[in-house]
Short mmCIF file of C-alpha atoms in Angstrom, two decimals:
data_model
loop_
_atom_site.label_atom_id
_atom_site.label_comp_id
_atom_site.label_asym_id
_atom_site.label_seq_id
_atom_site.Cartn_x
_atom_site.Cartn_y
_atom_site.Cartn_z
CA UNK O 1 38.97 8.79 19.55
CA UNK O 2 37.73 10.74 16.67
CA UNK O 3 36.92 14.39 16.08
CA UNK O 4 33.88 15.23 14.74
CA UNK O 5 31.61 18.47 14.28
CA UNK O 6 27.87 18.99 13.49
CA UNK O 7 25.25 21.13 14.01
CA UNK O 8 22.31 19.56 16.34
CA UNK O 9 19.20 21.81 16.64
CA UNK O 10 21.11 24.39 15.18
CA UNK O 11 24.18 24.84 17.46
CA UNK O 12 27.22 23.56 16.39
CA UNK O 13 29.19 21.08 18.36
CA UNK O 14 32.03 19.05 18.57
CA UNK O 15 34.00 16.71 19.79
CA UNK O 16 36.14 13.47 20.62
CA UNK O 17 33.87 10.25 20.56
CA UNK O 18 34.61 6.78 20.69
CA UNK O 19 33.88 4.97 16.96
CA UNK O 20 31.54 2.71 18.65
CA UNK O 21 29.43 5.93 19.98
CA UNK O 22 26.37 5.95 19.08
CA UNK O 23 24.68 8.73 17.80
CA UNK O 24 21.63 8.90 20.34
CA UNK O 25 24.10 7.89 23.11
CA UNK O 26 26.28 11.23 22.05
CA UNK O 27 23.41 13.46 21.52
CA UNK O 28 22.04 12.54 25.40
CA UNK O 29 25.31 12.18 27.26
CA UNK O 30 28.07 14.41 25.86
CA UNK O 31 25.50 17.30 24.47
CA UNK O 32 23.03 16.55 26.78
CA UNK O 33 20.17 16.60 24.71
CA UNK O 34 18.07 14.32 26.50
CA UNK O 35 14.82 14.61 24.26
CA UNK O 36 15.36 11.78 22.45
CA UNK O 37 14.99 8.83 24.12
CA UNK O 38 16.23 5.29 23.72
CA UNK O 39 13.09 2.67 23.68
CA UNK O 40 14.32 -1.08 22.09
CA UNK O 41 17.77 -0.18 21.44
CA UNK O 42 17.25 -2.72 18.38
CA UNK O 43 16.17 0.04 15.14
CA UNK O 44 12.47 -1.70 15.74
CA UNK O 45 10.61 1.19 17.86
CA UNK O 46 11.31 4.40 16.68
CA UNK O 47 11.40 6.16 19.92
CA UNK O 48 14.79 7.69 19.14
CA UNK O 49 14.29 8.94 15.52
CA UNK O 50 15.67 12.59 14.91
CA UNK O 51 16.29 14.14 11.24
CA UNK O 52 19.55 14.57 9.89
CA UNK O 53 19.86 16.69 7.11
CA UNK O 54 16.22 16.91 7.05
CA UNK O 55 15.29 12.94 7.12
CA UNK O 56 14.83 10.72 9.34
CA UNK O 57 17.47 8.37 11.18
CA UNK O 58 16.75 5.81 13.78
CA UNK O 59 20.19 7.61 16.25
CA UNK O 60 20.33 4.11 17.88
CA UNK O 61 21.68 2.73 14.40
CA UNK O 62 23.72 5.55 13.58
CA UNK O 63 27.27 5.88 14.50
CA UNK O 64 27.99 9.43 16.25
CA UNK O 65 30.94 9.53 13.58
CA UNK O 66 28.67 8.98 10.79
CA UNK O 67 26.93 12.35 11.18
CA UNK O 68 30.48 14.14 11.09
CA UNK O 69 29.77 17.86 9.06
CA UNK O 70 25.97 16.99 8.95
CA UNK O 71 23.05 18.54 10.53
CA UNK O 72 21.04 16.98 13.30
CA UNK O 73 17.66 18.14 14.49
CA UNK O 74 16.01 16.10 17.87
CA UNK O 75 12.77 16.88 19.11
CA UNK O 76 14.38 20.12 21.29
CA UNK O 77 14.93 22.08 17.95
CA UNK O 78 11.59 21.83 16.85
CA UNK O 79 10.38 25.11 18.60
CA UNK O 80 11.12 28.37 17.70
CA UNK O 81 11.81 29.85 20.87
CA UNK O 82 8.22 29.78 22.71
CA UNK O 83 6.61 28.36 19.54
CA UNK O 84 5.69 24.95 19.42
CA UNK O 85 5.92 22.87 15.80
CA UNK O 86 2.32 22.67 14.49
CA UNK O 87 3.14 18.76 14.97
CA UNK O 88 3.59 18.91 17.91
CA UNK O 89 1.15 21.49 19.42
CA UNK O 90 -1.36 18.54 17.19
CA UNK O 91 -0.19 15.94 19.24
CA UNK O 92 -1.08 18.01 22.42
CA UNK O 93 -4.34 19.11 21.11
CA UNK O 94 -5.02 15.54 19.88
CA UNK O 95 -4.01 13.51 22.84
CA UNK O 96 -1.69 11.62 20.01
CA UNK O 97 0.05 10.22 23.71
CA UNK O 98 -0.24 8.05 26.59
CA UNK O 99 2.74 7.68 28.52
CA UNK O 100 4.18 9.95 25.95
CA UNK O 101 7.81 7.60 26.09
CA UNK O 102 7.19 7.45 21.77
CA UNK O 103 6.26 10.70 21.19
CA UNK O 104 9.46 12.17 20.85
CA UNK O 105 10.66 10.00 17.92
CA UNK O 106 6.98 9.79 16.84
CA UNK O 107 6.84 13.68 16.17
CA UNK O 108 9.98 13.65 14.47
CA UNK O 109 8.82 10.77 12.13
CA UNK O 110 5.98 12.54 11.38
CA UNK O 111 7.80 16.28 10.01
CA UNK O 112 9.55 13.97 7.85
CA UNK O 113 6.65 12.18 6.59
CA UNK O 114 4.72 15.81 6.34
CA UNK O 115 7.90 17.11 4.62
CA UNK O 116 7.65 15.23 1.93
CA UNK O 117 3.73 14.62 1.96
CA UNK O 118 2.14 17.33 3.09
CA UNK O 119 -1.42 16.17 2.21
CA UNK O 120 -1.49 12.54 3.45
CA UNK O 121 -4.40 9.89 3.03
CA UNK O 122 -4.76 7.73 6.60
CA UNK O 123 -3.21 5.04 4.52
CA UNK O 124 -0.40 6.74 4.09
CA UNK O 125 0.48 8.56 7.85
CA UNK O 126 0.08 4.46 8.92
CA UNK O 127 2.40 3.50 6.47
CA UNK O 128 4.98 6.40 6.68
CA UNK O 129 5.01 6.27 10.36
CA UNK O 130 5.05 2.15 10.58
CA UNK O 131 8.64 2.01 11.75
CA UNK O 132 7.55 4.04 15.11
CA UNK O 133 5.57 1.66 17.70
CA UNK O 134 3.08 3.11 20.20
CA UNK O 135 2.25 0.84 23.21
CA UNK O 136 -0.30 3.17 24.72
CA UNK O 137 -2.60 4.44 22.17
CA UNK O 138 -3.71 2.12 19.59
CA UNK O 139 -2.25 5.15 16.89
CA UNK O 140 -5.99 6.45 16.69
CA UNK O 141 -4.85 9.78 18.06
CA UNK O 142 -1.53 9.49 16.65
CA UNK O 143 -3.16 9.75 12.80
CA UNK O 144 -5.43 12.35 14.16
CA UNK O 145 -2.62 14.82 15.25
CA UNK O 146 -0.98 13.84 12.07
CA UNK O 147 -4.15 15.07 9.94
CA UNK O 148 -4.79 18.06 12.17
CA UNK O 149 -0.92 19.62 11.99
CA UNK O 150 -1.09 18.82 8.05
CA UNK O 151 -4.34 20.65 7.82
CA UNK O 152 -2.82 23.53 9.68
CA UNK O 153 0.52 23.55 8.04
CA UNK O 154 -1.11 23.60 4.53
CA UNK O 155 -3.32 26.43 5.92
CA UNK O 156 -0.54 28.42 7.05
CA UNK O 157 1.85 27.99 3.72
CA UNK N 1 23.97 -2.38 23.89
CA UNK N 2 27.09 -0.71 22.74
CA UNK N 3 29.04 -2.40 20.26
CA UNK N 4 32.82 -3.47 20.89
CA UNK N 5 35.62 -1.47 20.16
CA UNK N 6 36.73 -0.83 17.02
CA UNK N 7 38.70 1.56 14.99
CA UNK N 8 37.22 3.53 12.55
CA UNK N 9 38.31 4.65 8.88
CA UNK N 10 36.48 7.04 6.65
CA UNK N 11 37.45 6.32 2.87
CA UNK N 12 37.20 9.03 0.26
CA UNK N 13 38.05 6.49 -3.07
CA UNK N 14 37.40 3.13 -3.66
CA UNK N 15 41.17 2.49 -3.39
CA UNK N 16 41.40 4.02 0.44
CA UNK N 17 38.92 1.55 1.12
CA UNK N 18 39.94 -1.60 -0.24
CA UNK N 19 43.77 -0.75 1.18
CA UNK N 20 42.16 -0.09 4.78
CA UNK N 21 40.70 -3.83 3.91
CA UNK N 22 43.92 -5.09 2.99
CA UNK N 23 45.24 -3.66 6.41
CA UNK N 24 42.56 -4.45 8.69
CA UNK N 25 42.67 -8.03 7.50
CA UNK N 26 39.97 -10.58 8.18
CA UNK N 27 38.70 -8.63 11.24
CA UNK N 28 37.55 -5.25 8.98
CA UNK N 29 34.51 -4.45 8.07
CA UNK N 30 32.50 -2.17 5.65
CA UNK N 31 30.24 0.33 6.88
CA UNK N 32 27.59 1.63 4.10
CA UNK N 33 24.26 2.86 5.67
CA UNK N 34 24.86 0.83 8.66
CA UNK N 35 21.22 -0.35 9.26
CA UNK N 36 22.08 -4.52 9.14
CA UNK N 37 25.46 -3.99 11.17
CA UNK N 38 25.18 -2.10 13.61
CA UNK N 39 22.51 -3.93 14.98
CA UNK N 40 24.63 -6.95 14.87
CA UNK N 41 27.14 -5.00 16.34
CA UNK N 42 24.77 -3.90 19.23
CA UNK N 43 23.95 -7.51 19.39
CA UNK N 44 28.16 -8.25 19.43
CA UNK N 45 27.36 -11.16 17.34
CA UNK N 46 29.86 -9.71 15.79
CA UNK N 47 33.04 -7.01 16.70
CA UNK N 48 35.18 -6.00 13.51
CA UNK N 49 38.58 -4.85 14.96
CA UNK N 50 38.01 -1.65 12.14
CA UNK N 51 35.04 -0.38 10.29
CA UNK N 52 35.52 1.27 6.72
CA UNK N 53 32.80 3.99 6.15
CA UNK N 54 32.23 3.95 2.13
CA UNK N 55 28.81 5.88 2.54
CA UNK N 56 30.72 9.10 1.01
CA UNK N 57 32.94 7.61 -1.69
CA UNK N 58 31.83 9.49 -4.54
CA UNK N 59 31.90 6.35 -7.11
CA UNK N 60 30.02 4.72 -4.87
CA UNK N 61 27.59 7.47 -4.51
CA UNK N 62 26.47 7.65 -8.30
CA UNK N 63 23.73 6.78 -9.76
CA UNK N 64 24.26 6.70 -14.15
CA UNK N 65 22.25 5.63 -16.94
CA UNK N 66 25.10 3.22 -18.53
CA UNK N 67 23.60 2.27 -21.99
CA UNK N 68 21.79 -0.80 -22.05
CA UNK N 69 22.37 -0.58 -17.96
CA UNK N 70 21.72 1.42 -14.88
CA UNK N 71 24.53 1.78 -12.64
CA UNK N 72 24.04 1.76 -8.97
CA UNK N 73 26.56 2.96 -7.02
CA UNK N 74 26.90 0.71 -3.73
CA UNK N 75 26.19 3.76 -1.19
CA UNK N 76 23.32 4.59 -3.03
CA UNK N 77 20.51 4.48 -0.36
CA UNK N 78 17.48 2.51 -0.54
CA UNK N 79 15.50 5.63 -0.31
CA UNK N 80 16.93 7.24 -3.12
CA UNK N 81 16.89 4.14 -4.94
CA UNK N 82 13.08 4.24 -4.45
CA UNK N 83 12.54 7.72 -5.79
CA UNK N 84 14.90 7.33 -8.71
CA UNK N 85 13.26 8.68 -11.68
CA UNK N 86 15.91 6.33 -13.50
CA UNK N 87 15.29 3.68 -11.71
CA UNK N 88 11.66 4.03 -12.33
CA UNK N 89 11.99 4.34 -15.71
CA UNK N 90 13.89 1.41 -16.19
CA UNK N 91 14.10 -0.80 -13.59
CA UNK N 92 10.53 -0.38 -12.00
CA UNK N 93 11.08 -3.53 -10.09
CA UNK N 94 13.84 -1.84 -8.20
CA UNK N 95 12.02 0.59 -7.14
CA UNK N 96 8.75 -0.44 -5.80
CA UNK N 97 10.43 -3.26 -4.02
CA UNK N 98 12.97 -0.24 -2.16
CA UNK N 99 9.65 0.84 -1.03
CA UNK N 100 8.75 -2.38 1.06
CA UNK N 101 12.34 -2.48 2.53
CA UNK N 102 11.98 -1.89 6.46
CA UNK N 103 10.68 1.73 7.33
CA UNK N 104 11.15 5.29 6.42
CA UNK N 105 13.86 6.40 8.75
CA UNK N 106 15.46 2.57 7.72
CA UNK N 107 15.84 3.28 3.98
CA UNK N 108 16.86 6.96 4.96
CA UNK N 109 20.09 5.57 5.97
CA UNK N 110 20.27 1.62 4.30
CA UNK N 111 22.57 1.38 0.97
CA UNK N 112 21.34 -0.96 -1.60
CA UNK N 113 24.73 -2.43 -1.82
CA UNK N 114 24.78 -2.87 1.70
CA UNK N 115 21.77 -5.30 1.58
CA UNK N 116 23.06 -6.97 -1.67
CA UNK N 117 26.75 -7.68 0.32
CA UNK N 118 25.04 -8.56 3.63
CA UNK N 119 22.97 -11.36 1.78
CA UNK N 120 20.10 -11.64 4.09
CA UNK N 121 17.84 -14.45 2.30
CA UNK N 122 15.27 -12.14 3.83
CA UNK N 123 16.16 -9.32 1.78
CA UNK N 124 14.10 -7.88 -0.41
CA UNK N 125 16.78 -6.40 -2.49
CA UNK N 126 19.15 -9.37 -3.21
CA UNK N 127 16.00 -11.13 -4.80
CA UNK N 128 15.57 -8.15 -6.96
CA UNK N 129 18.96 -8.29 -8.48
CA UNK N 130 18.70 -11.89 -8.90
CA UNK N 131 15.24 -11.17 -10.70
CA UNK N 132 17.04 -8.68 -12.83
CA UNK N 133 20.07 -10.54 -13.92
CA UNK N 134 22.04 -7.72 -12.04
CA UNK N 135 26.15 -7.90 -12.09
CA UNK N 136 28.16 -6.95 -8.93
CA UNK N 137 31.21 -4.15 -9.71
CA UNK N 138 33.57 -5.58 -7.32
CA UNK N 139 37.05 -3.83 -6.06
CA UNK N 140 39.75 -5.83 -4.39
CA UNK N 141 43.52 -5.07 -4.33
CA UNK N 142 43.87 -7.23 -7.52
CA UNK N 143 41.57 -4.56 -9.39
CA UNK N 144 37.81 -4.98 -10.63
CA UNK N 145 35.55 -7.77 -11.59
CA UNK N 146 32.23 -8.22 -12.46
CA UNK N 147 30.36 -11.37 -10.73
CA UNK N 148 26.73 -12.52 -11.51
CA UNK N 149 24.02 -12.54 -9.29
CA UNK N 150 23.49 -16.05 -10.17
CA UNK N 151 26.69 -16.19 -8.69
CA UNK N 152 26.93 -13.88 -5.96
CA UNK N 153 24.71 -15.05 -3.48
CA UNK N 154 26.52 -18.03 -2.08
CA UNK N 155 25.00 -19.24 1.37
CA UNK N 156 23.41 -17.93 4.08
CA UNK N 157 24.57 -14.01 4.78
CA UNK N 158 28.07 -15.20 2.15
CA UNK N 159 28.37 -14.10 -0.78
CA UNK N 160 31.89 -14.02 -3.46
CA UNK N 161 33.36 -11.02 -1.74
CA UNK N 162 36.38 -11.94 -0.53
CA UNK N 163 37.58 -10.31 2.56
CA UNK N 164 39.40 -7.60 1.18
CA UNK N 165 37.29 -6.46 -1.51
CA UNK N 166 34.17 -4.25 -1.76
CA UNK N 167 30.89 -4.14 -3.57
CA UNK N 168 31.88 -1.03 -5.59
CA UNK N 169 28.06 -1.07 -7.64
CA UNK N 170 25.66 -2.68 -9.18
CA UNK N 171 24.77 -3.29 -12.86
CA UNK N 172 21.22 -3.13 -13.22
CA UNK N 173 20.07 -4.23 -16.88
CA UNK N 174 17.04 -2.30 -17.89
CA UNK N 175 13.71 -3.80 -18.55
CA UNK N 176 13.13 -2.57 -21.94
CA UNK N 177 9.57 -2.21 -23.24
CA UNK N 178 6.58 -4.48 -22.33
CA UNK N 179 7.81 -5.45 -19.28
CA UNK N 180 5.79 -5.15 -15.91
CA UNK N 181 6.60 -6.27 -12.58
CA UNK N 182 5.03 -6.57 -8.96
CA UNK N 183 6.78 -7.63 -5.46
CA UNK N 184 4.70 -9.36 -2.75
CA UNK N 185 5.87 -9.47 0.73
CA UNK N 186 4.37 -11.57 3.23
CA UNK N 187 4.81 -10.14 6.95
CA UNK N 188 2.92 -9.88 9.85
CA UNK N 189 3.79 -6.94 11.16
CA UNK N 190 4.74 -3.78 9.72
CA UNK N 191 8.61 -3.16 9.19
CA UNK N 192 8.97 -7.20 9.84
CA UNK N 193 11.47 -9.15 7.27
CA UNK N 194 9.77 -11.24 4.44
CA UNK N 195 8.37 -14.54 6.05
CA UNK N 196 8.79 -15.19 1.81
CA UNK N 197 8.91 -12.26 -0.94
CA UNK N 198 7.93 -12.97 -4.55
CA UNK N 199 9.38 -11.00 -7.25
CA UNK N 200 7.91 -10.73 -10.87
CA UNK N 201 8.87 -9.24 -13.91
CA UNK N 202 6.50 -10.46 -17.08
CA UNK N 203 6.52 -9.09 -21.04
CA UNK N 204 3.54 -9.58 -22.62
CA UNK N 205 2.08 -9.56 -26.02
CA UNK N 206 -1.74 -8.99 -26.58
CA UNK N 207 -2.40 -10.26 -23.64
CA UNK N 208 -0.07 -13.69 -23.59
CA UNK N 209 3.35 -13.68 -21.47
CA UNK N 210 5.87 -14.18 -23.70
CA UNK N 211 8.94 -13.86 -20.85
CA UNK N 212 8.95 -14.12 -17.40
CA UNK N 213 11.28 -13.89 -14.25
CA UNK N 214 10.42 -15.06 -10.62
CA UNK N 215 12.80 -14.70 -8.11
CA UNK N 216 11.84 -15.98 -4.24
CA UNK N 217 12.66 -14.07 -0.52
CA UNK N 218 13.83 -16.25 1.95
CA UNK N 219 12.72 -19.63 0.35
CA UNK N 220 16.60 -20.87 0.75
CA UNK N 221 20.15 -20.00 2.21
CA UNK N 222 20.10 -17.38 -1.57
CA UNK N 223 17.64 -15.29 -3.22
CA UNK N 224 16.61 -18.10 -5.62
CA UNK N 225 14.77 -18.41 -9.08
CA UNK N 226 11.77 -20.10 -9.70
CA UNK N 227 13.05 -21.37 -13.25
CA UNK N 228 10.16 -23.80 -13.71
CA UNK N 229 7.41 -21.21 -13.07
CA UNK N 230 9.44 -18.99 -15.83
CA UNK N 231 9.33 -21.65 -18.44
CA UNK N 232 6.00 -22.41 -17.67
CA UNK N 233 4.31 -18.91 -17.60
CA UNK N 234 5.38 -18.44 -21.11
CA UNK N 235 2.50 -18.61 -23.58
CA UNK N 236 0.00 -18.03 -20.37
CA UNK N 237 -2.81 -16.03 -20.96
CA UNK N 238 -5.45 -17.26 -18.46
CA UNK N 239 -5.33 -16.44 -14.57
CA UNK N 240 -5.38 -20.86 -14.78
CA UNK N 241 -2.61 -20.46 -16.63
CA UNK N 242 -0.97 -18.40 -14.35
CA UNK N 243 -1.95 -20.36 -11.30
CA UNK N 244 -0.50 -23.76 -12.85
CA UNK N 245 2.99 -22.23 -13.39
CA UNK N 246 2.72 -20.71 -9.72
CA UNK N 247 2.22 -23.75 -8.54
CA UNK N 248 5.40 -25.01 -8.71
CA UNK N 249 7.23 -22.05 -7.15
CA UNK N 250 8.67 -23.80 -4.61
CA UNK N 251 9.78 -26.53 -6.94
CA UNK N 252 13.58 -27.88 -5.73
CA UNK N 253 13.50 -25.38 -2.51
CA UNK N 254 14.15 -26.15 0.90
CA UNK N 255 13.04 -23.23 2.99
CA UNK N 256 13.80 -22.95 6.71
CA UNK N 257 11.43 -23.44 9.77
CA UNK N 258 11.45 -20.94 12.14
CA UNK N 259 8.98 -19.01 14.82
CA UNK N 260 7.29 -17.23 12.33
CA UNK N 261 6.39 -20.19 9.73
CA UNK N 262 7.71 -23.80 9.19
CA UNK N 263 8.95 -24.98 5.85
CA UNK N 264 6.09 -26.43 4.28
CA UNK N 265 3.62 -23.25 5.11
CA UNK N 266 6.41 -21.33 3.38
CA UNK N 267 6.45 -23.40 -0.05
CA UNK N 268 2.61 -22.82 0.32
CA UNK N 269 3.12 -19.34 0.16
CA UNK N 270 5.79 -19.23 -2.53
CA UNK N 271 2.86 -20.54 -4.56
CA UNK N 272 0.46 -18.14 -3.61
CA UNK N 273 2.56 -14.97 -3.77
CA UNK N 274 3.77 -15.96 -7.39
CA UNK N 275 0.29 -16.45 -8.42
CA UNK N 276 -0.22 -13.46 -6.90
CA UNK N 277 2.98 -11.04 -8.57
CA UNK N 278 2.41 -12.60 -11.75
CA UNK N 279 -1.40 -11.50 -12.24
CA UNK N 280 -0.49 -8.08 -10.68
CA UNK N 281 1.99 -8.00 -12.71
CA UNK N 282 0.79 -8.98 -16.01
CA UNK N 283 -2.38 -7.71 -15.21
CA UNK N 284 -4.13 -11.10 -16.30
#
């Protein structure tokens, strides 16, 4: 077993995992932070992407020991308390989901791509979110909510 | 799935690392970014008794302008090898071809040493150091040497690491003026592997190329050089030009059939994505 200690949604935690832990499998079943959820299990779908130290990671190809001293953020830190993310009230407003089994990993891929984008062309939501895959919507509402929460976050900064 | 047991060492130098190789013997493994293994591992098409975590090893970390070179630290990830400004500077190549690695949350996380040592012939990045005449800084517990691209890539997913050694960085020679450069990536999906990448670096003069390097994706076991579209692009200054010397891209190769193309559509592309590079990059 190893020890390792990092702050997820901005608690800090510990504990003993197994090396071959892996991180999404820690975050659900020893923290309990069942948000993120595991869609292909292969690094192809993008269902269980979460940010650590601010970018995003695919946590079903990430070692739980790998993030030791880091910071991890999953879809349940998003909120400030009552507050929804813009992102993700723009998903709500936008319909950006079907079945809504993507969305969690699909909302976290898109704060990192508006992190570092904050103004982005179609073109370029489609291309920074091409490692997340959508069965239910055909993306149409998907780059919509992406558009709306950058138009609000640029109006609110 | 959830990979196989395995014990699990974090190094700190270069030297912790390649003794825990030395210790863990044939069975070890190094763990950069992670994003090739552990899906094999998931897969178990492979179980390492240890893993040696080298994504903190400060030397492996850097990132230096090294005179007439740029050094690239092995743990170096593909994401900030994209948004280098030294790498864009000098090795543009480099870093547009980081770009069409994967995904976002992918290069996040992927090393460019990582893809170098695992020697995927679908790799984008092992054609660009073969494009770029790039040297691998290799550690072993006899000390350092310096290996060739040329001569690195060995076979399919082997390369001339020996078991207990590790890709410490790589020498990236820069460009120098008049150079330009373009990658094209055939795939059918977004994220997917090359089907067959063509990388191109040209110099020109008023117009003519006067130097050129072409370097294939997944036409082979190795990321492989298309020496007889080099020779033959210099002097070209007409897109015929350029589509004659293209032509024989796929010159001497062998390329694989699989699901996603059989061997003869991908010499057909090989031809078509070097015509392709080479007028993108030249501009011609």
């Amino acid at each position: 077993m190893t020890h390792i200690s990092a702050t997820v949604d901005g608690v800090h935690r510990q504990g003993e995992v197994e090396p071959r832990t892996l991180l999404v499998h820690w975050l659900r079943e020893s923290l309990g932070q069942v948000g993120t959820t595991v869609g292909c299990d292969t690094s192809n779908c993008g269902a269980c992407t979460v940010l650590v130290d601010g970018r995003s990671v695919k946590s079903c190809s990430v070692l739980a020991v790998q993030i030791d001293g880091k910071s991890v953020t999953t879809i349940q830190g998003l909120a400030e308390g009552e507050d929804w993310h813009p992102v993700q009230r723009a998903f709500k407003e936008c319909h950006g989901l079907q079945c809504g089994y993507c969305t969690p990993g699909m909302v976290m891929a898109s704060v990192d791509l508006l992190s570092e984008n904050p103004n982005p062309t179609e073109a370029e939501i489609r291309e920074g979110l091409e490692g997340n895959l959508c069965r239910c919507t055909g993306y149409h509402n998907i780059v919509k909510a992406v558009q709306t929460a950058a138009a609000e976050m640029g109006a609110t900064t | 799935m959830i990979p196989a047991s395995f014990d699990y060492v974090k190094a700190s130098t270069v030297d912790e690392a390649v003794a825990a190789l030395v210790k863990g013997g044939e069975d070890a493994k190094v763990l950069g970014g992670g994003q090739s293994l552990l899906p094999v591992l998931r897969l178990r098409l492979n179980a390492p008794s240890v893993l040696i975590d080298v994504s903190e090893v400060g030397e492996m970390r850097a990132l230096t302008d090294d005179g007439d070179a740029l050094l690239i630290g092995a743990s170096v990830t593909t994401y900030e090898v994209m948004h280098s400004e030294l790498v864009k500077e000098h090795a543009g190549l480099l870093s547009l071809t980081a770009g069409a690695v994967a995904d976002p949350a992918i290069r996040h996380k992927g090393t460019f040493g990582g893809s170098v040592a695992h020697a995927d012939p679908a790799g984008d990045l092992p054609t660009v150091a073969a494009a770029l005449d790039c040297e691998m800084v290799i550690a072993g517990p006899n000390g350092r040497r310096t290996v060739a691209a040329k001569d690195f890539f060995v076979d399919y997913f082997t390369t001339a690491l020996a078991a207990d050694e590790v890709l410490v960085a790589v020498r990236v020679p820069k460009l120098g003026a008049g150079w330009s450069y373009n990658y094209q990536k055939f795939n059918r999906t977004a994220q997917a592997w090359a089907i067959v990448g063509v990388a191109a670096a040209v110099k020109s003069e008023n117009g003519t190329i006067t130097e050129a390097r072409v370097a294939l994706t997944n036409m082979g076991a190795t990321p492989i050089r298309a020496t007889g579209v080099e020779a033959a692009l210099a002097g070209a200054s007409s897109s015929d030009a350029i589509a004659a010397a293209a032509s024989k891209a796929a010159d001497g190769t062998s390329p694989t059939s699989d699901l996603h193309a059989d061997s003869e559509y991908r010499k057909h592309l090989a031809a078509v994505l070097t015509r392709r590079a080479v007028e993108a990059a030249s501009g011609i």
